Each structure stands twice: as C-alpha cells, then as structure tokens.
PDB file of C-alpha atoms in Angstrom:
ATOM      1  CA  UNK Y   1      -1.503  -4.696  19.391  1.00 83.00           C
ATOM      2  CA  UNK Y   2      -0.295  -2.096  16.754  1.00 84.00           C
ATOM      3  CA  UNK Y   3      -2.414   0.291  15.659  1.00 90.00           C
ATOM      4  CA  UNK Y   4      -2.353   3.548  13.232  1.00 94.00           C
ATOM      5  CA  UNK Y   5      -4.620   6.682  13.024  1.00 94.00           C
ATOM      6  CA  UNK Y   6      -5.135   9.258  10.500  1.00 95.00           C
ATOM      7  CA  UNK Y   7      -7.197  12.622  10.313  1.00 91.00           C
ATOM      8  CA  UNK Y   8      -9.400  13.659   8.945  1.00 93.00           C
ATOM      9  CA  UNK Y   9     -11.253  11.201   6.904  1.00 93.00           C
ATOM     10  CA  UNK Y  10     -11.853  13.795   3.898  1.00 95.00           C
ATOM     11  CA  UNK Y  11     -10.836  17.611   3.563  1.00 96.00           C
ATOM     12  CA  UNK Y  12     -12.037  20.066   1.305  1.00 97.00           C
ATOM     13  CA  UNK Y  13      -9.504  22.701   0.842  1.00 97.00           C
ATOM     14  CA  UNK Y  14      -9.216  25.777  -1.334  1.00 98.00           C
ATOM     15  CA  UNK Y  15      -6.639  26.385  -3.618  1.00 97.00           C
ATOM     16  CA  UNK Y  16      -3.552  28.297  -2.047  1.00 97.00           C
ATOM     17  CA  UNK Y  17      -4.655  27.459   1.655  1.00 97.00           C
ATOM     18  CA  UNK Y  18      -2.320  25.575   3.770  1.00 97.00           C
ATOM     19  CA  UNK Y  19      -2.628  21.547   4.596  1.00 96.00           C
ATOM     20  CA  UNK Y  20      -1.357  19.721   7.293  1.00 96.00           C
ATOM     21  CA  UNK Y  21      -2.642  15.466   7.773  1.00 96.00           C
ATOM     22  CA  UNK Y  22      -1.102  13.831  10.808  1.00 96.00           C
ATOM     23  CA  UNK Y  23      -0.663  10.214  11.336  1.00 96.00           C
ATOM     24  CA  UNK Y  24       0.112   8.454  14.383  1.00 97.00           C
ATOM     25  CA  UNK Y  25       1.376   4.816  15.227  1.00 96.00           C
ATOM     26  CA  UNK Y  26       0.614   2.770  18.983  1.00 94.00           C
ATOM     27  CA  UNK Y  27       1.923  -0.329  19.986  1.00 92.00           C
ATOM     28  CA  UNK Y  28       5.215   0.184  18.763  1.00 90.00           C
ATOM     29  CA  UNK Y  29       8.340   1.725  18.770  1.00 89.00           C
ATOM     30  CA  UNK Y  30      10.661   2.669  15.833  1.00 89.00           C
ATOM     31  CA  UNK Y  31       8.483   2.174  13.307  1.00 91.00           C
ATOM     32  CA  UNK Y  32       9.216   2.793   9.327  1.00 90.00           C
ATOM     33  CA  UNK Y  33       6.662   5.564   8.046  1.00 94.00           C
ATOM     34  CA  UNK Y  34       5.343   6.305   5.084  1.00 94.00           C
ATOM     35  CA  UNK Y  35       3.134   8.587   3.054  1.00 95.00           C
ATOM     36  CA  UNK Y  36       1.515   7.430   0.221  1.00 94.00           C
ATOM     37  CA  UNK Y  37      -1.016   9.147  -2.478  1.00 94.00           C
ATOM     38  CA  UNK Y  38      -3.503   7.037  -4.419  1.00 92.00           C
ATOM     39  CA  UNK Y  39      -4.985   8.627  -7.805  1.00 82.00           C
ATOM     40  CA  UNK Y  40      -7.845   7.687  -9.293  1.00 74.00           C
ATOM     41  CA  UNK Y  41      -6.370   5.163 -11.198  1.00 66.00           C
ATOM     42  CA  UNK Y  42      -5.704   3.054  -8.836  1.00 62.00           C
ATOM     43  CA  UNK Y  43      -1.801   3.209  -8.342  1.00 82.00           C
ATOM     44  CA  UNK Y  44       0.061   3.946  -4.561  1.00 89.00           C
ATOM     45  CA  UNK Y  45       2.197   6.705  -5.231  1.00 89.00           C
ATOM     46  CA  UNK Y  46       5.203   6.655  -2.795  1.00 90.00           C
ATOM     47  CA  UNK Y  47       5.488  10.426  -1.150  1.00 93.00           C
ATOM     48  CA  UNK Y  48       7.988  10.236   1.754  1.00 93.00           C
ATOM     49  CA  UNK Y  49       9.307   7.633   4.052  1.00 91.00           C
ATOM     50  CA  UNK Y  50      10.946   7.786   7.358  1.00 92.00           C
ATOM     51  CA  UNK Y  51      13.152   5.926   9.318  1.00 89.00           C
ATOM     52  CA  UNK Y  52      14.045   7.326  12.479  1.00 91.00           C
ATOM     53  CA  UNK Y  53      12.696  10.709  13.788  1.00 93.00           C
ATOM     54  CA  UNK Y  54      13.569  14.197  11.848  1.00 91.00           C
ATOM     55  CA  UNK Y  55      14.495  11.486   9.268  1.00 91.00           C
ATOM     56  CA  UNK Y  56      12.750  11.766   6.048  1.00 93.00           C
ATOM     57  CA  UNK Y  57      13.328  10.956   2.155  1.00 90.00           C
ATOM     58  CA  UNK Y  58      11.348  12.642  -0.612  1.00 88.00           C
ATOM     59  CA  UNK Y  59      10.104  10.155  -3.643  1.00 82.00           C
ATOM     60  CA  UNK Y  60       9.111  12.612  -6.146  1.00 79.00           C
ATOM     61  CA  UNK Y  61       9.422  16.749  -6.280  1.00 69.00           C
ATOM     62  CA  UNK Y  62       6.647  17.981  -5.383  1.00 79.00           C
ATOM     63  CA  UNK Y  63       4.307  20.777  -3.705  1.00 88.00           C
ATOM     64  CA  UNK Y  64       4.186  18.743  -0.660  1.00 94.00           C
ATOM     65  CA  UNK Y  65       6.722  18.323   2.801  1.00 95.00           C
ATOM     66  CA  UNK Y  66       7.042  16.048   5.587  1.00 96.00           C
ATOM     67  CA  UNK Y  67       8.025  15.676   9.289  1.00 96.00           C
ATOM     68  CA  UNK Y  68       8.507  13.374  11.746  1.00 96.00           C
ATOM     69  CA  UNK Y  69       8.642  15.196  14.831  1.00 95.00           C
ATOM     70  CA  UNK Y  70       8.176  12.372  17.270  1.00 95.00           C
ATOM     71  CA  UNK Y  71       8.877   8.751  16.283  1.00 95.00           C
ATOM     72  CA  UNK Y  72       5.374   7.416  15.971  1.00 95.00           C
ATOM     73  CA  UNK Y  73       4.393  10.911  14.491  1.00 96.00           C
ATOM     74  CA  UNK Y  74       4.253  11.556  11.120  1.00 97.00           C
ATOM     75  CA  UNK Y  75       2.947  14.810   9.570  1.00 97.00           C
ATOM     76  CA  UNK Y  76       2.178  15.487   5.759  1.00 96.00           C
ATOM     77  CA  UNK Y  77       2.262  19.494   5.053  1.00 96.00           C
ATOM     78  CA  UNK Y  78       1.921  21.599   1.869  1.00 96.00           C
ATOM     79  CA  UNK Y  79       1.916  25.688   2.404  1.00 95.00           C
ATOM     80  CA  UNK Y  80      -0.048  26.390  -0.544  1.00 96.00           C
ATOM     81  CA  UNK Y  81      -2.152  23.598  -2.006  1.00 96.00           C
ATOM     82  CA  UNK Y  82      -2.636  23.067  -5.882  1.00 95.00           C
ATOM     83  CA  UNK Y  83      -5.134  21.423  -7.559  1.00 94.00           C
ATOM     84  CA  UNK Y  84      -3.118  18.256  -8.750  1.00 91.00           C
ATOM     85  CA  UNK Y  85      -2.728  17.863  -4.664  1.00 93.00           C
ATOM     86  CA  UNK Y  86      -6.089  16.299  -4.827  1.00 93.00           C
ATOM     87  CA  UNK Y  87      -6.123  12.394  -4.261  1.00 93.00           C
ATOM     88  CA  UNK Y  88      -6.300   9.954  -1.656  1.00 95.00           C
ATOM     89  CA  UNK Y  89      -3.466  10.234   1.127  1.00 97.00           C
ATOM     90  CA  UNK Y  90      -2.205   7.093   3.177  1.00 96.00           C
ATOM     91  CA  UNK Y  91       0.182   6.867   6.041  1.00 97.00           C
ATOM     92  CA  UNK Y  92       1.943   3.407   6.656  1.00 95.00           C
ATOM     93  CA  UNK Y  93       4.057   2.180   8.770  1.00 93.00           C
ATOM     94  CA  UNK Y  94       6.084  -1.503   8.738  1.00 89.00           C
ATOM     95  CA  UNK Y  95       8.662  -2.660  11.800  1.00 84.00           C
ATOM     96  CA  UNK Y  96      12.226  -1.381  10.738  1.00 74.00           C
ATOM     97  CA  UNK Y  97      14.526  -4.387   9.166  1.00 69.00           C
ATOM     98  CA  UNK Y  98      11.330  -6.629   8.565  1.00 70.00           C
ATOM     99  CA  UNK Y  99      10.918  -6.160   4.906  1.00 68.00           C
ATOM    100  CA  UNK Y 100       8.921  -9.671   4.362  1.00 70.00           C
ATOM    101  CA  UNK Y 101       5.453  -8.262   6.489  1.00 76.00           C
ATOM    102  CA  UNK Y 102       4.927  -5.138   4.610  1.00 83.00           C
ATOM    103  CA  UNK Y 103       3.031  -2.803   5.597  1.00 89.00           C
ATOM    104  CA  UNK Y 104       0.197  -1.650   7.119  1.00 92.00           C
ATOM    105  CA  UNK Y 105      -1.803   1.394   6.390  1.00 95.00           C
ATOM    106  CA  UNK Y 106      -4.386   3.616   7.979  1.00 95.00           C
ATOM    107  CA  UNK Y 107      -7.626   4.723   6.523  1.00 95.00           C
ATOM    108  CA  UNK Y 108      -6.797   7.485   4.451  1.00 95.00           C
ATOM    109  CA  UNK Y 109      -7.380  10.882   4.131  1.00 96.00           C
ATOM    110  CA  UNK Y 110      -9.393  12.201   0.914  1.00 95.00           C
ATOM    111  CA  UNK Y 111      -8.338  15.505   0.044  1.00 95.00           C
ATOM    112  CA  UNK Y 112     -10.131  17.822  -2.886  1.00 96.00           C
ATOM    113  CA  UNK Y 113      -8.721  20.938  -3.080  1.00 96.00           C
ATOM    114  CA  UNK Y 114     -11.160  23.397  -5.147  1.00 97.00           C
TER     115      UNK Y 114
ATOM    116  CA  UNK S   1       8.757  -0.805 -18.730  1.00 74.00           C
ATOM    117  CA  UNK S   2       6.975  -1.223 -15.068  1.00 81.00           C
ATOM    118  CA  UNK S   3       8.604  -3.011 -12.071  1.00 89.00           C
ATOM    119  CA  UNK S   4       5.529  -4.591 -11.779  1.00 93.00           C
ATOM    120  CA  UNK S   5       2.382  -4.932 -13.781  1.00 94.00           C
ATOM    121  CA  UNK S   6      -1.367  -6.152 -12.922  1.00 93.00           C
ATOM    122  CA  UNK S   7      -3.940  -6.323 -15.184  1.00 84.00           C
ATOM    123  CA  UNK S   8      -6.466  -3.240 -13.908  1.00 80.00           C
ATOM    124  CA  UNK S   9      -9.334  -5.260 -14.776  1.00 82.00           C
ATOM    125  CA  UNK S  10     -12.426  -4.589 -14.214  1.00 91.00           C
ATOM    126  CA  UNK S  11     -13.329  -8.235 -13.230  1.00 95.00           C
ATOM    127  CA  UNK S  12     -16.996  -9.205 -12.875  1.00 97.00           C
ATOM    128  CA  UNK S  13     -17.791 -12.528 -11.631  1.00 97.00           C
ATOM    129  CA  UNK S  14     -20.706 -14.807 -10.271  1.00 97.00           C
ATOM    130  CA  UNK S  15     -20.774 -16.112  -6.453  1.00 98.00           C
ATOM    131  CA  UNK S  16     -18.780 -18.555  -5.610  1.00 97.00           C
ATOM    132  CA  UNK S  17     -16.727 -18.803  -9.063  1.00 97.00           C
ATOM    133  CA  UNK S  18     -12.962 -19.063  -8.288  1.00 97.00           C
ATOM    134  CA  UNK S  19     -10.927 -15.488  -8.961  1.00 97.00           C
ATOM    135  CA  UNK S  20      -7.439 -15.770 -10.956  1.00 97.00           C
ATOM    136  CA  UNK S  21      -5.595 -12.386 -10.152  1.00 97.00           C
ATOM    137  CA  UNK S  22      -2.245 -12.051 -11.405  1.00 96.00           C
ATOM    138  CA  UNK S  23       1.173 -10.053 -11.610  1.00 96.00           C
ATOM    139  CA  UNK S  24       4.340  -9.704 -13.005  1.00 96.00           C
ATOM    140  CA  UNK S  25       6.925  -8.356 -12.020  1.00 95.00           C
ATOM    141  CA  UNK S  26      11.111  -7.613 -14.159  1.00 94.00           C
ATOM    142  CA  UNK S  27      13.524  -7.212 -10.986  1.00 89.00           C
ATOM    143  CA  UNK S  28      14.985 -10.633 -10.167  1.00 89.00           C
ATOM    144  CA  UNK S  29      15.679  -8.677  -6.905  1.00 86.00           C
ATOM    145  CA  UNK S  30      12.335  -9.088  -5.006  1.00 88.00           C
ATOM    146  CA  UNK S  31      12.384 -11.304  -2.339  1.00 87.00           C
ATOM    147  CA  UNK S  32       9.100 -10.836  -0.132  1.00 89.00           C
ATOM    148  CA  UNK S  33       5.739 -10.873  -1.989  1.00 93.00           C
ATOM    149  CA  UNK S  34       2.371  -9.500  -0.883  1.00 94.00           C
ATOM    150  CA  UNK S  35      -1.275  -9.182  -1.576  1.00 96.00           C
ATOM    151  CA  UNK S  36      -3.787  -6.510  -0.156  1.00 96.00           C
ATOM    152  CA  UNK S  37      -7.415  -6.013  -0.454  1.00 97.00           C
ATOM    153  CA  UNK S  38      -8.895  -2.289  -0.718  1.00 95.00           C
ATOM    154  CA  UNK S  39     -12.381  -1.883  -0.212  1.00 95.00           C
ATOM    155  CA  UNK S  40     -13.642   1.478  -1.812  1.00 91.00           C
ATOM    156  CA  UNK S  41     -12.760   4.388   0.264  1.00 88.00           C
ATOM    157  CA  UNK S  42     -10.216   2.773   2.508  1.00 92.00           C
ATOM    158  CA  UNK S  43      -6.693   1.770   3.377  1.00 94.00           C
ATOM    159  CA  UNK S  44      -5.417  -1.640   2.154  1.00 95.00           C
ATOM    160  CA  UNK S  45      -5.495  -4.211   4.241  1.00 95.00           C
ATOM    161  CA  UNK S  46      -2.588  -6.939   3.594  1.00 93.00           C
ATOM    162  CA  UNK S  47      -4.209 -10.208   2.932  1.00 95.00           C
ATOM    163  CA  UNK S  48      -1.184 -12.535   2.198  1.00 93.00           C
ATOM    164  CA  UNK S  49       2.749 -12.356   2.159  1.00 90.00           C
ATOM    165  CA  UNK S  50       4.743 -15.166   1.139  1.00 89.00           C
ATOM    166  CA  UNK S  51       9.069 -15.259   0.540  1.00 84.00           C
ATOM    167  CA  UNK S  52       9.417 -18.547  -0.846  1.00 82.00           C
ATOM    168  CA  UNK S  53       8.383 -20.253  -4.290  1.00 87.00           C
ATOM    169  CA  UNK S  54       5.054 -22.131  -4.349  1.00 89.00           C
ATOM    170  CA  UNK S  55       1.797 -22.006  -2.884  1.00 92.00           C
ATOM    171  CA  UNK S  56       0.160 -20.691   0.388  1.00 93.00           C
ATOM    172  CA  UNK S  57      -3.091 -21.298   1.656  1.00 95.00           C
ATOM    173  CA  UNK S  58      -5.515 -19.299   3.849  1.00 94.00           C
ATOM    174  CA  UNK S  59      -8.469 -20.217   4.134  1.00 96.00           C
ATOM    175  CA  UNK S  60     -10.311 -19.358   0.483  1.00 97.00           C
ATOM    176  CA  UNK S  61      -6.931 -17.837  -0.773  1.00 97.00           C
ATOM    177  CA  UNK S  62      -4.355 -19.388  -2.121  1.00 97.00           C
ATOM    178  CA  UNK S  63      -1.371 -17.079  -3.241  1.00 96.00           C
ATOM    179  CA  UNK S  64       1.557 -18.491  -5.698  1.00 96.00           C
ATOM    180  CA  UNK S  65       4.894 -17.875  -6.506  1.00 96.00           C
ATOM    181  CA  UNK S  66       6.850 -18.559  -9.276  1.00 95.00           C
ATOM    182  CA  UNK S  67      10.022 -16.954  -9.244  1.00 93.00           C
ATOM    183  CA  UNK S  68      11.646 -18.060 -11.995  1.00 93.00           C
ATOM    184  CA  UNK S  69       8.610 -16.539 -14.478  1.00 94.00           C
ATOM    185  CA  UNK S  70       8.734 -14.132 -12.148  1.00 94.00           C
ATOM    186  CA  UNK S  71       5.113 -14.350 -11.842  1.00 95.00           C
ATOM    187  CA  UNK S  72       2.977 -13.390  -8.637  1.00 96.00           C
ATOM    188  CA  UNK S  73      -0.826 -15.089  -8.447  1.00 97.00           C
ATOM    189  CA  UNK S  74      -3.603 -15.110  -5.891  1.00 97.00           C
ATOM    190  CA  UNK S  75      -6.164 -17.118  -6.069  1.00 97.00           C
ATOM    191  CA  UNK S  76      -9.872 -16.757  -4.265  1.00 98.00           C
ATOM    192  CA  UNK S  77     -11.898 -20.039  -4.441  1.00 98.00           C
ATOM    193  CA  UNK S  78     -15.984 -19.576  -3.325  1.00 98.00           C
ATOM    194  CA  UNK S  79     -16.538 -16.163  -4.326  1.00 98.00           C
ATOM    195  CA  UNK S  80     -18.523 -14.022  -2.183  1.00 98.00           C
ATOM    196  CA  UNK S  81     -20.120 -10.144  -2.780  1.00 97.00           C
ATOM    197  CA  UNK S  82     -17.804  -9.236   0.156  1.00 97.00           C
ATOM    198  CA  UNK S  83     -14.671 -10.107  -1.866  1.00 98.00           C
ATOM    199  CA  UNK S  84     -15.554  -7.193  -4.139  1.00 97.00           C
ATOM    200  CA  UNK S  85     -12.793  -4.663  -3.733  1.00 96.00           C
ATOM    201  CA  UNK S  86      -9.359  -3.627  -5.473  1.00 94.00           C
ATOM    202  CA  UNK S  87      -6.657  -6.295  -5.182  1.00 96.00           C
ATOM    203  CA  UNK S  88      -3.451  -4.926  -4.806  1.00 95.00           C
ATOM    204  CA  UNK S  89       0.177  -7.251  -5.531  1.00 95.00           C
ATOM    205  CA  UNK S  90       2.781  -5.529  -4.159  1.00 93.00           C
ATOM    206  CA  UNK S  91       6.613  -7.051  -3.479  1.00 90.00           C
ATOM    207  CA  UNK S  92       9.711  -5.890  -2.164  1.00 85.00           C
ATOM    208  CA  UNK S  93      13.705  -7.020  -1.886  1.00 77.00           C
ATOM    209  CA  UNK S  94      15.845  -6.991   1.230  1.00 71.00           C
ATOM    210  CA  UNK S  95      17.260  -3.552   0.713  1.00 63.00           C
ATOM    211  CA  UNK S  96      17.070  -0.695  -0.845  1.00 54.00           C
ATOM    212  CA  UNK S  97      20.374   1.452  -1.559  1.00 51.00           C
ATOM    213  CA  UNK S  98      21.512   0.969   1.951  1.00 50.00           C
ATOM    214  CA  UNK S  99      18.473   2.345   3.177  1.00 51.00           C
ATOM    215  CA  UNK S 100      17.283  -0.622   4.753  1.00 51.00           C
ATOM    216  CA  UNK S 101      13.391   0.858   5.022  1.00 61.00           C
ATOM    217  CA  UNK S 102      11.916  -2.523   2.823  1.00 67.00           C
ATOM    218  CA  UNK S 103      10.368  -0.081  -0.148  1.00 77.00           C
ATOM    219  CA  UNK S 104       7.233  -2.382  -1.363  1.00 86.00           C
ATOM    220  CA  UNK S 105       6.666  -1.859  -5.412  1.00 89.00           C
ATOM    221  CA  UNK S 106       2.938  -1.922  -5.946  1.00 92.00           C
ATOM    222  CA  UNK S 107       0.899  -3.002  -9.125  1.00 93.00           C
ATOM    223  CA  UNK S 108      -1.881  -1.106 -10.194  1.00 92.00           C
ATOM    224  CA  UNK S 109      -4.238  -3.093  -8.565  1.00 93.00           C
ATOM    225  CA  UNK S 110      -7.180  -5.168 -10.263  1.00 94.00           C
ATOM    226  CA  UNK S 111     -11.233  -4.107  -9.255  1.00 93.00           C
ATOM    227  CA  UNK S 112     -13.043  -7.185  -8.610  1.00 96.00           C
ATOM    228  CA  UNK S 113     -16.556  -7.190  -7.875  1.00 97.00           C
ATOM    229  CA  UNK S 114     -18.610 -10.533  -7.716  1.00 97.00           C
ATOM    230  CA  UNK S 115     -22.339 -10.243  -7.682  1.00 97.00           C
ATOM    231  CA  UNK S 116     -24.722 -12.875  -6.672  1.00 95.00           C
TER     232      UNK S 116
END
C-alpha cells in the first residue's frame, strides 16, 4: 500500500533562518506531488506541484522554492523565512493521469516562524 | 467570484442529528468531485469521490451531485462526537492547460462539531 511521510510535525523558526520540509511517497512510482499551505482560515493554498522529477510549477510568487530531486522526493525550501511563511504545510501526492481519486496528503508540518 | 464556495460554518449539532454540508461551485468544467475530513491538526483524509450525477452511499455518508445546479452535497446521517472536524469539498476537471497533473479546487471547508 501507498504511503506518504512528512517532517517534522511542527517547527519553530526565527525570522531570516533557512527552512527546508521534506516529503516522501512509498508504494508507488511516478507520483503527482504537491505542496500545499493551509492558513488559519481554513483554505488549501496550492504552493507547487510536480510531475516528473526536477519538474516543478510555482502557484503563487512567493518567498518559498521547491525540488524534486528524486521522484518520490519532494522538498519545500525558503533561504530566509518571513513571518507571513507561518501556516500549516501539506505535501500530497495523487497517481499521474487519475484525476477522479484525488489526492492524498500527509500530516502536515506546522511552521511559526518568530 | 470563487471557483468554489462552502459555507465556513461553524456548525454545532446534537448526536445522531443528520449533517447537510454543501458547495457550489461556477466552472461547468469539473468533472471528478470529492469530500475530505480534517481533524484539527492534521492532513485531510478523502472521505468520498464521485464523477457522475446523483447519489453515493457509504456507510453514514451519502454524497450528491447535481451538475446541472452545479451543486456539490454530503450528507452524514447518525451523528457522532467523532465526526467533529473540518469538511473539506474539493473537485477537479480532466485537465488542466495541458498539464495533465488533475489540479483539485478546494472550498473553504465547513467546522462541524457535534456534541452529545
């Protein structure tokens, strides 16, 4: 069966210090990736998604990168952190051409930068 | 105007009353229809998907399509504490600019919490 990991659970992070959240997918191979961030308000904010590896696609400008060094790796970076970064990360992934299933996501990662 | 929108509630309900949750949605496009539970502090979980028009069942849920009001509903019969969580409706077409990577379009999700 498929499963997906992400670490850490929560970071605390100062302002201007470096972030990196990794996410990785078993069970299957050529996955779709995706990072997500959740506000407080409730809403899934679409970050980056990835179809193939070294292949990614930005949502929104932001302070924020991603890579996909291996293809059931998925890393979420940021050199210097702000304090908008703050929020609740998610990594998904779905099987490629399968649009009907969704997704599914890992546990999250809560970040506060201070 | 929103892709899709979902009343952000808060609901409050007694044990074992039957939830309505609801969302619309504008873009004719979407195909592929889903519904996810998030319990406070985690990942979503994806309770339902349905494709077609109608109703599907699952045990307590019940989720319902009606595409031409383009109108998304899931329905939770027999309440229990443990339903409490964030209900998400999220949907998606076949393809996306040539893409092909499925982008889901999420509502806001509704808080539910039913106390006994």
């Amino acid at each position: 069966s498929q499963t997906i990991h992400q670490w850490p659970a929560t970071l605390v992070q100062p302002v201007g210090s470096p972030l990196s959240l990794e996410c990785t997918v078993e069970g299957t191979s050529n996955p779709n990736l995706y990072w997500y961030r959740q506000a407080a308000g409730r809403g899934l904010q679409l970050l980056f998604y990835s179809v193939g590896i070294g292949q990614i696609s930005s949502e929104v400008p932001q302070n924020l990168s991603a890579s996909r060094p291996q293809d059931r790796q998925f890393i979420l970076s940021s050199k210097k952190l702000l304090l908008s970064d703050s929020g609740f990360y998610l990594c998904a992934w779905s099987v490629h051409g399968l649009y009907e299933r969704g997704y599914t996501f890992g546990s999250g990662t809560r970040l506060t930068v201070v | 105007q929103k892709e899709v929108e979902q009343d952000p509630g808060p609901l409050s309900v007694p044990e074992g009353a039957i939830v309505s949750l609801n969302c619309t949605y504008s873009n004719s496009a979407f195909q592929y229809f889903m519904w996810y539970r998030q319990y406070s502090r985690k990942g979503p979980e994806l309770l339902m998907y349905t494709y077609s028009s109608g109703n599907k069942e699952d045990g307590r849920f019940t989720a319902q399509v009606d595409k031409s009001s383009k109108y998304i509903s899931l329905f939770i019969r027999d309440s229990q504490p443990s339903d409490s969580a964030t209900y998400l409706c999220a949907m998606s077409h076949p393809e996306t600019g040539g893409t092909s990577y499925g982008k889901l379009t999420f509502g806001q999700g509704t808080i539910l919490t039913v106390h006994p």
